[in-house]
Amino acid sequence: MIIAKTIREVRENIAQWRREGFSVGLVPTMGYLHEGHASLVDRAVADCDRVVVSDFVNPTQFAPNEDLESYPRDFGHDCKLLEEHGCDMVFYPSVEEMYAPNAATYVEILDEMPKQLCGKTRPIHFRGVCTVVSKLFNIVQPDKAFFGQKDAQQLAVIRRMVRDLSYGIEIVGCPIVRENDGLAKSSRNTYLDANERKAALVLSKAVFRGEYLVKSGVTDSEKVLAEMTAIISAEPLAKIDYVSAVDGETMLPVDAITNGVLVAMAVYIGKTRLIDNFIAGGPK
Ligand code: PAF
């Protein structure tokens, strides 16, 4: 596996692969990789001749009060996992490599969608995500890029950016990977102590209950969200940021949960903010 720390090295390797006629897949990550990321790499390896994984904790998507400094990092572990899963090149740039000191150009969707759900408490988050993903797309110029369905709003935002800016890249959404007890895999799970880890199960319990109600034919979002909220509120360590049913593309609230509607939540367990979701009728 090639470890590339500079944009130049990435471009040189990609150019060589293109000369050899290979298709290229990109899996953007912030490192501290787990089985959720591994499933994205597996899908990319299945779909593309060559796979690039970026491993970069992107400062522009963190607000000053967020966990940029403490965000977990373990590049040695990441390389091992990536090699095991058949990644061809990991792009591991420094902040200085990605952002010039006076960088002042951002990619931002000037619409309501990035302001909904996570955007309400993280107002600059999706501008940072769009900017870095856009840079990665320009650097790697992949045929396909792979993102997890766990970050459902991020996936919708990236699809929108790709459409609006006419990137000729196919965006592939991949299913949520869960621990055996249901908790969605996340690098941030590592912040949880033993009691919080148990308490965090209220997220997946609420998701499974909501999914069950919708599958049983309940479409009234108020009713579904009320049951989900009750499950989470019964846990003293949990504090709800939001539990919402929204249109899968616009992220605006809906009254009826029909196929394609995203039912998403963000919940603080202690100081750790976790997210989870399901899509009515399953992802498209
Ligand atoms: O989902 C993530 O890990 C990040 O938001 C991403 C897409 C790699 C951009 O930094």
PDB file of C-alpha atoms and ligand atoms in Angstrom:
ATOM      1  CA  MET A   1       0.000   0.000   0.000  1.00  0.00           C
ATOM      2  CA  ILE A   2       1.307   3.420  -0.950  1.00  0.00           C
ATOM      3  CA  ILE A   3       1.392   6.001   1.849  1.00  0.00           C
ATOM      4  CA  ALA A   4       1.126   9.414   0.194  1.00  0.00           C
ATOM      5  CA  LYS A   5       1.578  12.527   2.311  1.00  0.00           C
ATOM      6  CA  THR A   6       1.518  15.058  -0.498  1.00  0.00           C
ATOM      7  CA  ILE A   7      -1.011  16.008  -3.165  1.00  0.00           C
ATOM      8  CA  ARG A   8       1.739  15.619  -5.752  1.00  0.00           C
ATOM      9  CA  GLU A   9       2.381  11.972  -4.809  1.00  0.00           C
ATOM     10  CA  VAL A  10      -1.359  11.215  -5.011  1.00  0.00           C
ATOM     11  CA  ARG A  11      -1.630  12.819  -8.441  1.00  0.00           C
ATOM     12  CA  GLU A  12       1.447  10.988  -9.783  1.00  0.00           C
ATOM     13  CA  ASN A  13       0.121   7.585  -8.696  1.00  0.00           C
ATOM     14  CA  ILE A  14      -3.385   8.272  -9.991  1.00  0.00           C
ATOM     15  CA  ALA A  15      -1.958   9.430 -13.346  1.00  0.00           C
ATOM     16  CA  GLN A  16      -0.027   6.157 -13.619  1.00  0.00           C
ATOM     17  CA  TRP A  17      -3.175   4.124 -12.785  1.00  0.00           C
ATOM     18  CA  ARG A  18      -5.175   6.077 -15.352  1.00  0.00           C
ATOM     19  CA  ARG A  19      -2.493   5.370 -18.005  1.00  0.00           C
ATOM     20  CA  GLU A  20      -2.938   1.677 -17.176  1.00  0.00           C
ATOM     21  CA  GLY A  21      -6.701   2.055 -17.672  1.00  0.00           C
ATOM     22  CA  PHE A  22      -7.741   1.503 -14.030  1.00  0.00           C
ATOM     23  CA  SER A  23     -10.898   2.896 -12.444  1.00  0.00           C
ATOM     24  CA  VAL A  24     -10.388   4.682  -9.110  1.00  0.00           C
ATOM     25  CA  GLY A  25     -12.523   4.719  -5.962  1.00  0.00           C
ATOM     26  CA  LEU A  26     -12.147   7.172  -3.056  1.00  0.00           C
ATOM     27  CA  VAL A  27     -13.120   6.582   0.569  1.00  0.00           C
ATOM     28  CA  PRO A  28     -12.799   9.860   2.513  1.00  0.00           C
ATOM     29  CA  THR A  29     -12.234   9.319   6.266  1.00  0.00           C
ATOM     30  CA  MET A  30     -10.929  11.123   9.321  1.00  0.00           C
ATOM     31  CA  GLY A  31      -8.995   8.041  10.423  1.00  0.00           C
ATOM     32  CA  TYR A  32      -9.309   6.021  13.649  1.00  0.00           C
ATOM     33  CA  LEU A  33     -10.811   3.410  11.377  1.00  0.00           C
ATOM     34  CA  HIS A  34     -13.290   0.751  12.472  1.00  0.00           C
ATOM     35  CA  GLU A  35     -15.406  -1.901  10.761  1.00  0.00           C
ATOM     36  CA  GLY A  36     -17.768   0.766   9.442  1.00  0.00           C
ATOM     37  CA  HIS A  37     -14.900   2.298   7.456  1.00  0.00           C
ATOM     38  CA  ALA A  38     -13.686  -1.188   6.502  1.00  0.00           C
ATOM     39  CA  SER A  39     -17.081  -1.894   4.935  1.00  0.00           C
ATOM     40  CA  LEU A  40     -16.688   1.230   2.762  1.00  0.00           C
ATOM     41  CA  VAL A  41     -13.230   0.071   1.675  1.00  0.00           C
ATOM     42  CA  ASP A  42     -14.584  -3.429   0.910  1.00  0.00           C
ATOM     43  CA  ARG A  43     -17.292  -1.935  -1.273  1.00  0.00           C
ATOM     44  CA  ALA A  44     -14.784   0.324  -3.028  1.00  0.00           C
ATOM     45  CA  VAL A  45     -12.440  -2.634  -3.656  1.00  0.00           C
ATOM     46  CA  ALA A  46     -15.378  -4.604  -5.103  1.00  0.00           C
ATOM     47  CA  ASP A  47     -16.424  -1.725  -7.390  1.00  0.00           C
ATOM     48  CA  CYS A  48     -13.113  -0.181  -8.514  1.00  0.00           C
ATOM     49  CA  ASP A  49      -9.701  -1.328  -9.811  1.00  0.00           C
ATOM     50  CA  ARG A  50      -7.757   0.938  -7.444  1.00  0.00           C
ATOM     51  CA  VAL A  51      -8.837   2.362  -4.072  1.00  0.00           C
ATOM     52  CA  VAL A  52      -7.609   5.501  -2.329  1.00  0.00           C
ATOM     53  CA  VAL A  53      -8.523   6.191   1.309  1.00  0.00           C
ATOM     54  CA  SER A  54      -7.936   9.670   2.698  1.00  0.00           C
ATOM     55  CA  ASP A  55      -7.083   9.820   6.401  1.00  0.00           C
ATOM     56  CA  PHE A  56      -7.342  13.446   7.482  1.00  0.00           C
ATOM     57  CA  VAL A  57      -8.934  15.078  10.520  1.00  0.00           C
ATOM     58  CA  ASN A  58     -10.327  18.105   8.752  1.00  0.00           C
ATOM     59  CA  PRO A  59     -10.110  21.241  10.943  1.00  0.00           C
ATOM     60  CA  THR A  60     -12.578  23.297   8.881  1.00  0.00           C
ATOM     61  CA  GLN A  61     -15.534  21.099   9.865  1.00  0.00           C
ATOM     62  CA  PHE A  62     -14.974  21.576  13.612  1.00  0.00           C
ATOM     63  CA  ALA A  63     -16.187  24.668  15.495  1.00  0.00           C
ATOM     64  CA  PRO A  64     -13.795  26.096  18.134  1.00  0.00           C
ATOM     65  CA  ASN A  65     -15.856  24.474  20.951  1.00  0.00           C
ATOM     66  CA  GLU A  66     -15.740  20.996  19.360  1.00  0.00           C
ATOM     67  CA  ASP A  67     -13.404  18.004  19.657  1.00  0.00           C
ATOM     68  CA  LEU A  68     -10.770  18.718  16.964  1.00  0.00           C
ATOM     69  CA  GLU A  69      -7.829  18.401  19.398  1.00  0.00           C
ATOM     70  CA  SER A  70      -9.123  15.306  21.194  1.00  0.00           C
ATOM     71  CA  TYR A  71     -10.450  13.550  18.061  1.00  0.00           C
ATOM     72  CA  PRO A  72      -8.919  10.040  18.264  1.00  0.00           C
ATOM     73  CA  ARG A  73      -6.012   9.273  15.941  1.00  0.00           C
ATOM     74  CA  ASP A  74      -4.014   6.071  15.315  1.00  0.00           C
ATOM     75  CA  PHE A  75      -2.370   6.037  11.904  1.00  0.00           C
ATOM     76  CA  GLY A  76      -0.481   2.771  12.551  1.00  0.00           C
ATOM     77  CA  HIS A  77      -3.737   0.930  13.263  1.00  0.00           C
ATOM     78  CA  ASP A  78      -5.404   2.615  10.252  1.00  0.00           C
ATOM     79  CA  CYS A  79      -2.643   1.411   7.883  1.00  0.00           C
ATOM     80  CA  LYS A  80      -2.940  -2.151   9.169  1.00  0.00           C
ATOM     81  CA  LEU A  81      -6.724  -2.197   8.670  1.00  0.00           C
ATOM     82  CA  LEU A  82      -6.442  -0.610   5.227  1.00  0.00           C
ATOM     83  CA  GLU A  83      -3.816  -3.076   4.059  1.00  0.00           C
ATOM     84  CA  GLU A  84      -5.930  -5.984   5.283  1.00  0.00           C
ATOM     85  CA  HIS A  85      -8.892  -4.674   3.280  1.00  0.00           C
ATOM     86  CA  GLY A  86      -7.010  -4.136   0.013  1.00  0.00           C
ATOM     87  CA  CYS A  87      -6.588  -0.348  -0.062  1.00  0.00           C
ATOM     88  CA  ASP A  88      -4.004   0.663  -2.693  1.00  0.00           C
ATOM     89  CA  MET A  89      -3.088   4.124  -1.426  1.00  0.00           C
ATOM     90  CA  VAL A  90      -3.716   6.023   1.788  1.00  0.00           C
ATOM     91  CA  PHE A  91      -3.570   9.802   1.539  1.00  0.00           C
ATOM     92  CA  TYR A  92      -2.356  11.127   4.881  1.00  0.00           C
ATOM     93  CA  PRO A  93      -1.717  14.837   4.450  1.00  0.00           C
ATOM     94  CA  SER A  94      -0.767  17.415   7.078  1.00  0.00           C
ATOM     95  CA  VAL A  95      -3.083  20.364   7.679  1.00  0.00           C
ATOM     96  CA  GLU A  96      -0.482  22.552   5.930  1.00  0.00           C
ATOM     97  CA  GLU A  97      -0.574  20.286   2.849  1.00  0.00           C
ATOM     98  CA  MET A  98      -4.360  20.617   2.605  1.00  0.00           C
ATOM     99  CA  TYR A  99      -4.804  24.275   3.563  1.00  0.00           C
ATOM    100  CA  ALA A 100      -2.552  27.192   2.661  1.00  0.00           C
ATOM    101  CA  PRO A 101      -2.139  29.532   5.669  1.00  0.00           C
ATOM    102  CA  ASN A 102      -4.340  32.144   3.998  1.00  0.00           C
ATOM    103  CA  ALA A 103      -6.841  29.703   2.433  1.00  0.00           C
ATOM    104  CA  ALA A 104     -10.155  31.549   2.241  1.00  0.00           C
ATOM    105  CA  THR A 105     -12.184  29.643  -0.349  1.00  0.00           C
ATOM    106  CA  TYR A 106     -15.053  27.447   0.833  1.00  0.00           C
ATOM    107  CA  VAL A 107     -17.693  25.293  -0.784  1.00  0.00           C
ATOM    108  CA  GLU A 108     -21.052  25.957   0.838  1.00  0.00           C
ATOM    109  CA  ILE A 109     -24.595  24.935  -0.077  1.00  0.00           C
ATOM    110  CA  LEU A 110     -26.659  28.102   0.312  1.00  0.00           C
ATOM    111  CA  ASP A 111     -29.913  26.323   1.054  1.00  0.00           C
ATOM    112  CA  GLU A 112     -31.869  25.142   4.065  1.00  0.00           C
ATOM    113  CA  MET A 113     -30.642  21.510   3.914  1.00  0.00           C
ATOM    114  CA  PRO A 114     -27.257  21.938   5.646  1.00  0.00           C
ATOM    115  CA  LYS A 115     -28.940  24.102   8.312  1.00  0.00           C
ATOM    116  CA  GLN A 116     -31.337  21.326   9.396  1.00  0.00           C
ATOM    117  CA  LEU A 117     -30.666  18.473  11.873  1.00  0.00           C
ATOM    118  CA  CYS A 118     -26.909  18.510  12.724  1.00  0.00           C
ATOM    119  CA  GLY A 119     -26.559  21.911  11.034  1.00  0.00           C
ATOM    120  CA  LYS A 120     -28.579  23.528  13.835  1.00  0.00           C
ATOM    121  CA  THR A 121     -25.943  22.812  16.485  1.00  0.00           C
ATOM    122  CA  ARG A 122     -22.997  22.614  14.050  1.00  0.00           C
ATOM    123  CA  PRO A 123     -23.545  25.647  11.777  1.00  0.00           C
ATOM    124  CA  ILE A 124     -20.144  25.568  10.011  1.00  0.00           C
ATOM    125  CA  HIS A 125     -19.829  21.775   9.856  1.00  0.00           C
ATOM    126  CA  PHE A 126     -21.172  21.055   6.384  1.00  0.00           C
ATOM    127  CA  ARG A 127     -19.304  23.985   4.839  1.00  0.00           C
ATOM    128  CA  GLY A 128     -16.095  22.353   6.119  1.00  0.00           C
ATOM    129  CA  VAL A 129     -17.172  18.907   4.907  1.00  0.00           C
ATOM    130  CA  CYS A 130     -18.082  20.203   1.424  1.00  0.00           C
ATOM    131  CA  THR A 131     -14.824  22.136   1.189  1.00  0.00           C
ATOM    132  CA  VAL A 132     -12.563  19.226   2.131  1.00  0.00           C
ATOM    133  CA  VAL A 133     -14.513  16.631   0.113  1.00  0.00           C
ATOM    134  CA  SER A 134     -14.451  18.960  -2.872  1.00  0.00           C
ATOM    135  CA  LYS A 135     -10.660  19.304  -2.477  1.00  0.00           C
ATOM    136  CA  LEU A 136     -10.299  15.512  -2.207  1.00  0.00           C
ATOM    137  CA  PHE A 137     -12.399  15.085  -5.348  1.00  0.00           C
ATOM    138  CA  ASN A 138     -10.117  17.547  -7.173  1.00  0.00           C
ATOM    139  CA  ILE A 139      -6.971  15.824  -5.916  1.00  0.00           C
ATOM    140  CA  VAL A 140      -8.007  12.203  -6.568  1.00  0.00           C
ATOM    141  CA  GLN A 141     -10.581  12.676  -9.369  1.00  0.00           C
ATOM    142  CA  PRO A 142     -12.208   9.319  -8.559  1.00  0.00           C
ATOM    143  CA  ASP A 143     -14.882   7.555 -10.600  1.00  0.00           C
ATOM    144  CA  LYS A 144     -16.776   6.712  -7.429  1.00  0.00           C
ATOM    145  CA  ALA A 145     -16.692   7.921  -3.806  1.00  0.00           C
ATOM    146  CA  PHE A 146     -18.016   5.943  -0.854  1.00  0.00           C
ATOM    147  CA  PHE A 147     -19.755   7.362   2.250  1.00  0.00           C
ATOM    148  CA  GLY A 148     -21.566   5.805   5.208  1.00  0.00           C
ATOM    149  CA  GLN A 149     -25.331   6.029   5.599  1.00  0.00           C
ATOM    150  CA  LYS A 150     -24.786   6.678   9.323  1.00  0.00           C
ATOM    151  CA  ASP A 151     -23.922  10.277   8.420  1.00  0.00           C
ATOM    152  CA  ALA A 152     -27.146  10.519   6.429  1.00  0.00           C
ATOM    153  CA  GLN A 153     -27.247  14.317   6.263  1.00  0.00           C
ATOM    154  CA  GLN A 154     -23.595  14.411   5.156  1.00  0.00           C
ATOM    155  CA  LEU A 155     -24.403  11.907   2.399  1.00  0.00           C
ATOM    156  CA  ALA A 156     -27.356  14.031   1.215  1.00  0.00           C
ATOM    157  CA  VAL A 157     -25.234  17.200   1.342  1.00  0.00           C
ATOM    158  CA  ILE A 158     -22.458  15.580  -0.714  1.00  0.00           C
ATOM    159  CA  ARG A 159     -24.920  14.260  -3.292  1.00  0.00           C
ATOM    160  CA  ARG A 160     -26.323  17.772  -3.590  1.00  0.00           C
ATOM    161  CA  MET A 161     -22.857  19.329  -3.943  1.00  0.00           C
ATOM    162  CA  VAL A 162     -21.923  16.777  -6.620  1.00  0.00           C
ATOM    163  CA  ARG A 163     -25.101  17.552  -8.524  1.00  0.00           C
ATOM    164  CA  ASP A 164     -24.849  21.336  -8.157  1.00  0.00           C
ATOM    165  CA  LEU A 165     -21.152  21.490  -9.127  1.00  0.00           C
ATOM    166  CA  SER A 166     -21.431  18.832 -11.881  1.00  0.00           C
ATOM    167  CA  TYR A 167     -18.758  16.549 -10.482  1.00  0.00           C
ATOM    168  CA  GLY A 168     -18.729  13.474 -12.709  1.00  0.00           C
ATOM    169  CA  ILE A 169     -18.411  11.227  -9.662  1.00  0.00           C
ATOM    170  CA  GLU A 170     -20.819   8.507  -8.554  1.00  0.00           C
ATOM    171  CA  ILE A 171     -21.617   8.768  -4.842  1.00  0.00           C
ATOM    172  CA  VAL A 172     -22.191   5.373  -3.233  1.00  0.00           C
ATOM    173  CA  GLY A 173     -23.982   5.271   0.135  1.00  0.00           C
ATOM    174  CA  CYS A 174     -23.121   2.219   2.285  1.00  0.00           C
ATOM    175  CA  PRO A 175     -25.178   0.667   5.119  1.00  0.00           C
ATOM    176  CA  ILE A 176     -24.669   1.456   8.814  1.00  0.00           C
ATOM    177  CA  VAL A 177     -22.405  -1.077  10.557  1.00  0.00           C
ATOM    178  CA  ARG A 178     -23.384  -1.870  14.150  1.00  0.00           C
ATOM    179  CA  GLU A 179     -21.774  -3.501  17.185  1.00  0.00           C
ATOM    180  CA  ASN A 180     -23.367  -6.848  18.153  1.00  0.00           C
ATOM    181  CA  ASP A 181     -25.610  -5.080  20.663  1.00  0.00           C
ATOM    182  CA  GLY A 182     -26.849  -2.558  18.078  1.00  0.00           C
ATOM    183  CA  LEU A 183     -24.744   0.561  18.728  1.00  0.00           C
ATOM    184  CA  ALA A 184     -23.761   2.139  15.404  1.00  0.00           C
ATOM    185  CA  LYS A 185     -19.966   2.025  14.939  1.00  0.00           C
ATOM    186  CA  SER A 186     -18.349   5.430  15.352  1.00  0.00           C
ATOM    187  CA  SER A 187     -14.851   6.679  16.131  1.00  0.00           C
ATOM    188  CA  ARG A 188     -16.482   8.777  18.862  1.00  0.00           C
ATOM    189  CA  ASN A 189     -17.726   5.645  20.722  1.00  0.00           C
ATOM    190  CA  THR A 190     -14.227   5.538  22.161  1.00  0.00           C
ATOM    191  CA  TYR A 191     -15.103   8.603  24.323  1.00  0.00           C
ATOM    192  CA  LEU A 192     -17.763   6.587  26.216  1.00  0.00           C
ATOM    193  CA  ASP A 193     -17.010   5.141  29.667  1.00  0.00           C
ATOM    194  CA  ALA A 194     -18.599   1.802  30.651  1.00  0.00           C
ATOM    195  CA  ASN A 195     -21.860   3.341  31.955  1.00  0.00           C
ATOM    196  CA  GLU A 196     -22.168   5.654  28.972  1.00  0.00           C
ATOM    197  CA  ARG A 197     -21.495   2.760  26.584  1.00  0.00           C
ATOM    198  CA  LYS A 198     -24.520   0.944  28.070  1.00  0.00           C
ATOM    199  CA  ALA A 199     -26.627   4.118  27.999  1.00  0.00           C
ATOM    200  CA  ALA A 200     -25.718   4.706  24.332  1.00  0.00           C
ATOM    201  CA  LEU A 201     -27.836   1.700  23.379  1.00  0.00           C
ATOM    202  CA  VAL A 202     -30.925   3.909  23.611  1.00  0.00           C
ATOM    203  CA  LEU A 203     -30.082   5.304  20.176  1.00  0.00           C
ATOM    204  CA  SER A 204     -30.249   1.967  18.350  1.00  0.00           C
ATOM    205  CA  LYS A 205     -33.195   0.830  20.505  1.00  0.00           C
ATOM    206  CA  ALA A 206     -35.114   3.921  19.401  1.00  0.00           C
ATOM    207  CA  VAL A 207     -34.077   3.394  15.756  1.00  0.00           C
ATOM    208  CA  PHE A 208     -35.192  -0.251  15.809  1.00  0.00           C
ATOM    209  CA  ARG A 209     -38.510   0.672  17.451  1.00  0.00           C
ATOM    210  CA  GLY A 210     -39.149   3.450  14.935  1.00  0.00           C
ATOM    211  CA  GLU A 211     -38.259   1.176  12.039  1.00  0.00           C
ATOM    212  CA  TYR A 212     -40.583  -1.513  13.419  1.00  0.00           C
ATOM    213  CA  LEU A 213     -43.500   0.932  13.746  1.00  0.00           C
ATOM    214  CA  VAL A 214     -43.013   2.214  10.194  1.00  0.00           C
ATOM    215  CA  LYS A 215     -42.748  -1.335   8.820  1.00  0.00           C
ATOM    216  CA  SER A 216     -45.978  -2.159  10.681  1.00  0.00           C
ATOM    217  CA  GLY A 217     -47.731   0.579   8.753  1.00  0.00           C
ATOM    218  CA  VAL A 218     -47.597   3.572  11.142  1.00  0.00           C
ATOM    219  CA  THR A 219     -46.939   6.669   9.043  1.00  0.00           C
ATOM    220  CA  ASP A 220     -47.757   9.486  11.493  1.00  0.00           C
ATOM    221  CA  SER A 221     -44.345  10.999  12.247  1.00  0.00           C
ATOM    222  CA  GLU A 222     -45.571  12.518  15.525  1.00  0.00           C
ATOM    223  CA  LYS A 223     -46.491   9.074  16.827  1.00  0.00           C
ATOM    224  CA  VAL A 224     -43.246   7.409  15.683  1.00  0.00           C
ATOM    225  CA  LEU A 225     -41.042  10.226  16.974  1.00  0.00           C
ATOM    226  CA  ALA A 226     -42.908  10.300  20.312  1.00  0.00           C
ATOM    227  CA  GLU A 227     -42.191   6.610  20.923  1.00  0.00           C
ATOM    228  CA  MET A 228     -38.561   6.986  19.909  1.00  0.00           C
ATOM    229  CA  THR A 229     -38.170  10.070  22.101  1.00  0.00           C
ATOM    230  CA  ALA A 230     -39.705   8.255  25.088  1.00  0.00           C
ATOM    231  CA  ILE A 231     -37.140   5.441  24.786  1.00  0.00           C
ATOM    232  CA  ILE A 232     -34.242   7.891  24.762  1.00  0.00           C
ATOM    233  CA  SER A 233     -35.645  10.161  27.485  1.00  0.00           C
ATOM    234  CA  ALA A 234     -35.961   7.200  29.865  1.00  0.00           C
ATOM    235  CA  GLU A 235     -32.133   7.034  29.997  1.00  0.00           C
ATOM    236  CA  PRO A 236     -30.770   9.550  32.552  1.00  0.00           C
ATOM    237  CA  LEU A 237     -27.380   9.898  30.796  1.00  0.00           C
ATOM    238  CA  ALA A 238     -29.015  10.779  27.456  1.00  0.00           C
ATOM    239  CA  LYS A 239     -29.855  14.312  26.312  1.00  0.00           C
ATOM    240  CA  ILE A 240     -31.646  14.664  22.976  1.00  0.00           C
ATOM    241  CA  ASP A 241     -30.310  17.151  20.453  1.00  0.00           C
ATOM    242  CA  TYR A 242     -32.927  16.161  17.866  1.00  0.00           C
ATOM    243  CA  VAL A 243     -35.117  13.236  16.802  1.00  0.00           C
ATOM    244  CA  SER A 244     -36.689  14.136  13.460  1.00  0.00           C
ATOM    245  CA  ALA A 245     -38.396  12.752  10.394  1.00  0.00           C
ATOM    246  CA  VAL A 246     -37.318  14.647   7.278  1.00  0.00           C
ATOM    247  CA  ASP A 247     -37.446  14.439   3.506  1.00  0.00           C
ATOM    248  CA  GLY A 248     -34.412  12.378   2.430  1.00  0.00           C
ATOM    249  CA  GLU A 249     -33.199  15.069   0.024  1.00  0.00           C
ATOM    250  CA  THR A 250     -34.271  18.451   1.381  1.00  0.00           C
ATOM    251  CA  MET A 251     -33.872  17.506   5.076  1.00  0.00           C
ATOM    252  CA  LEU A 252     -37.094  19.433   5.816  1.00  0.00           C
ATOM    253  CA  PRO A 253     -39.555  17.963   8.370  1.00  0.00           C
ATOM    254  CA  VAL A 254     -42.409  15.778   7.121  1.00  0.00           C
ATOM    255  CA  ASP A 255     -45.717  14.766   8.731  1.00  0.00           C
ATOM    256  CA  ALA A 256     -45.966  11.345   7.079  1.00  0.00           C
ATOM    257  CA  ILE A 257     -43.198   8.747   7.109  1.00  0.00           C
ATOM    258  CA  THR A 258     -43.349   7.324   3.602  1.00  0.00           C
ATOM    259  CA  ASN A 259     -40.600   5.493   1.687  1.00  0.00           C
ATOM    260  CA  GLY A 260     -37.396   7.536   1.442  1.00  0.00           C
ATOM    261  CA  VAL A 261     -38.085   9.603   4.580  1.00  0.00           C
ATOM    262  CA  LEU A 262     -35.046   9.880   6.856  1.00  0.00           C
ATOM    263  CA  VAL A 263     -35.704   9.394  10.572  1.00  0.00           C
ATOM    264  CA  ALA A 264     -32.572  10.709  12.261  1.00  0.00           C
ATOM    265  CA  MET A 265     -31.347  11.568  15.721  1.00  0.00           C
ATOM    266  CA  ALA A 266     -28.448  13.162  17.550  1.00  0.00           C
ATOM    267  CA  VAL A 267     -28.184  12.432  21.260  1.00  0.00           C
ATOM    268  CA  TYR A 268     -25.617  13.456  23.860  1.00  0.00           C
ATOM    269  CA  ILE A 269     -24.502  10.588  26.059  1.00  0.00           C
ATOM    270  CA  GLY A 270     -22.649  12.502  28.748  1.00  0.00           C
ATOM    271  CA  LYS A 271     -20.485  14.884  26.704  1.00  0.00           C
ATOM    272  CA  THR A 272     -20.380  12.657  23.599  1.00  0.00           C
ATOM    273  CA  ARG A 273     -22.731  13.501  20.751  1.00  0.00           C
ATOM    274  CA  LEU A 274     -23.814  10.390  18.829  1.00  0.00           C
ATOM    275  CA  ILE A 275     -25.998  10.051  15.729  1.00  0.00           C
ATOM    276  CA  ASP A 276     -28.096   7.243  14.263  1.00  0.00           C
ATOM    277  CA  ASN A 277     -30.922   6.913  11.744  1.00  0.00           C
ATOM    278  CA  PHE A 278     -33.030   4.777   9.468  1.00  0.00           C
ATOM    279  CA  ILE A 279     -34.607   5.381   6.075  1.00  0.00           C
ATOM    280  CA  ALA A 280     -38.226   4.328   5.701  1.00  0.00           C
ATOM    281  CA  GLY A 281     -38.419   1.507   3.159  1.00  0.00           C
ATOM    282  CA  GLY A 282     -34.586   1.189   3.243  1.00  0.00           C
ATOM    283  CA  PRO A 283     -31.981   3.266   1.373  1.00  0.00           C
ATOM    284  CA  LYS A 284     -32.535   3.767  -2.373  1.00  0.00           C
TER     285      LYS A 284
HETATM  286  O1  PAF B   1     -17.383  11.458   7.558  1.00  0.00           O
HETATM  287  C1  PAF B   1     -16.225  11.853   7.779  1.00  0.00           C
HETATM  288  O2  PAF B   1     -15.393  11.154   8.350  1.00  0.00           O
HETATM  289  C2  PAF B   1     -15.826  13.260   7.346  1.00  0.00           C
HETATM  290  O3  PAF B   1     -16.862  14.159   7.537  1.00  0.00           O
HETATM  291  C3  PAF B   1     -15.285  13.322   5.910  1.00  0.00           C
HETATM  292  C4  PAF B   1     -16.360  12.959   4.893  1.00  0.00           C
HETATM  293  C5  PAF B   1     -14.099  12.388   5.755  1.00  0.00           C
HETATM  294  C6  PAF B   1     -14.807  14.736   5.593  1.00  0.00           C
HETATM  295  O4  PAF B   1     -13.793  15.137   6.455  1.00  0.00           O
END
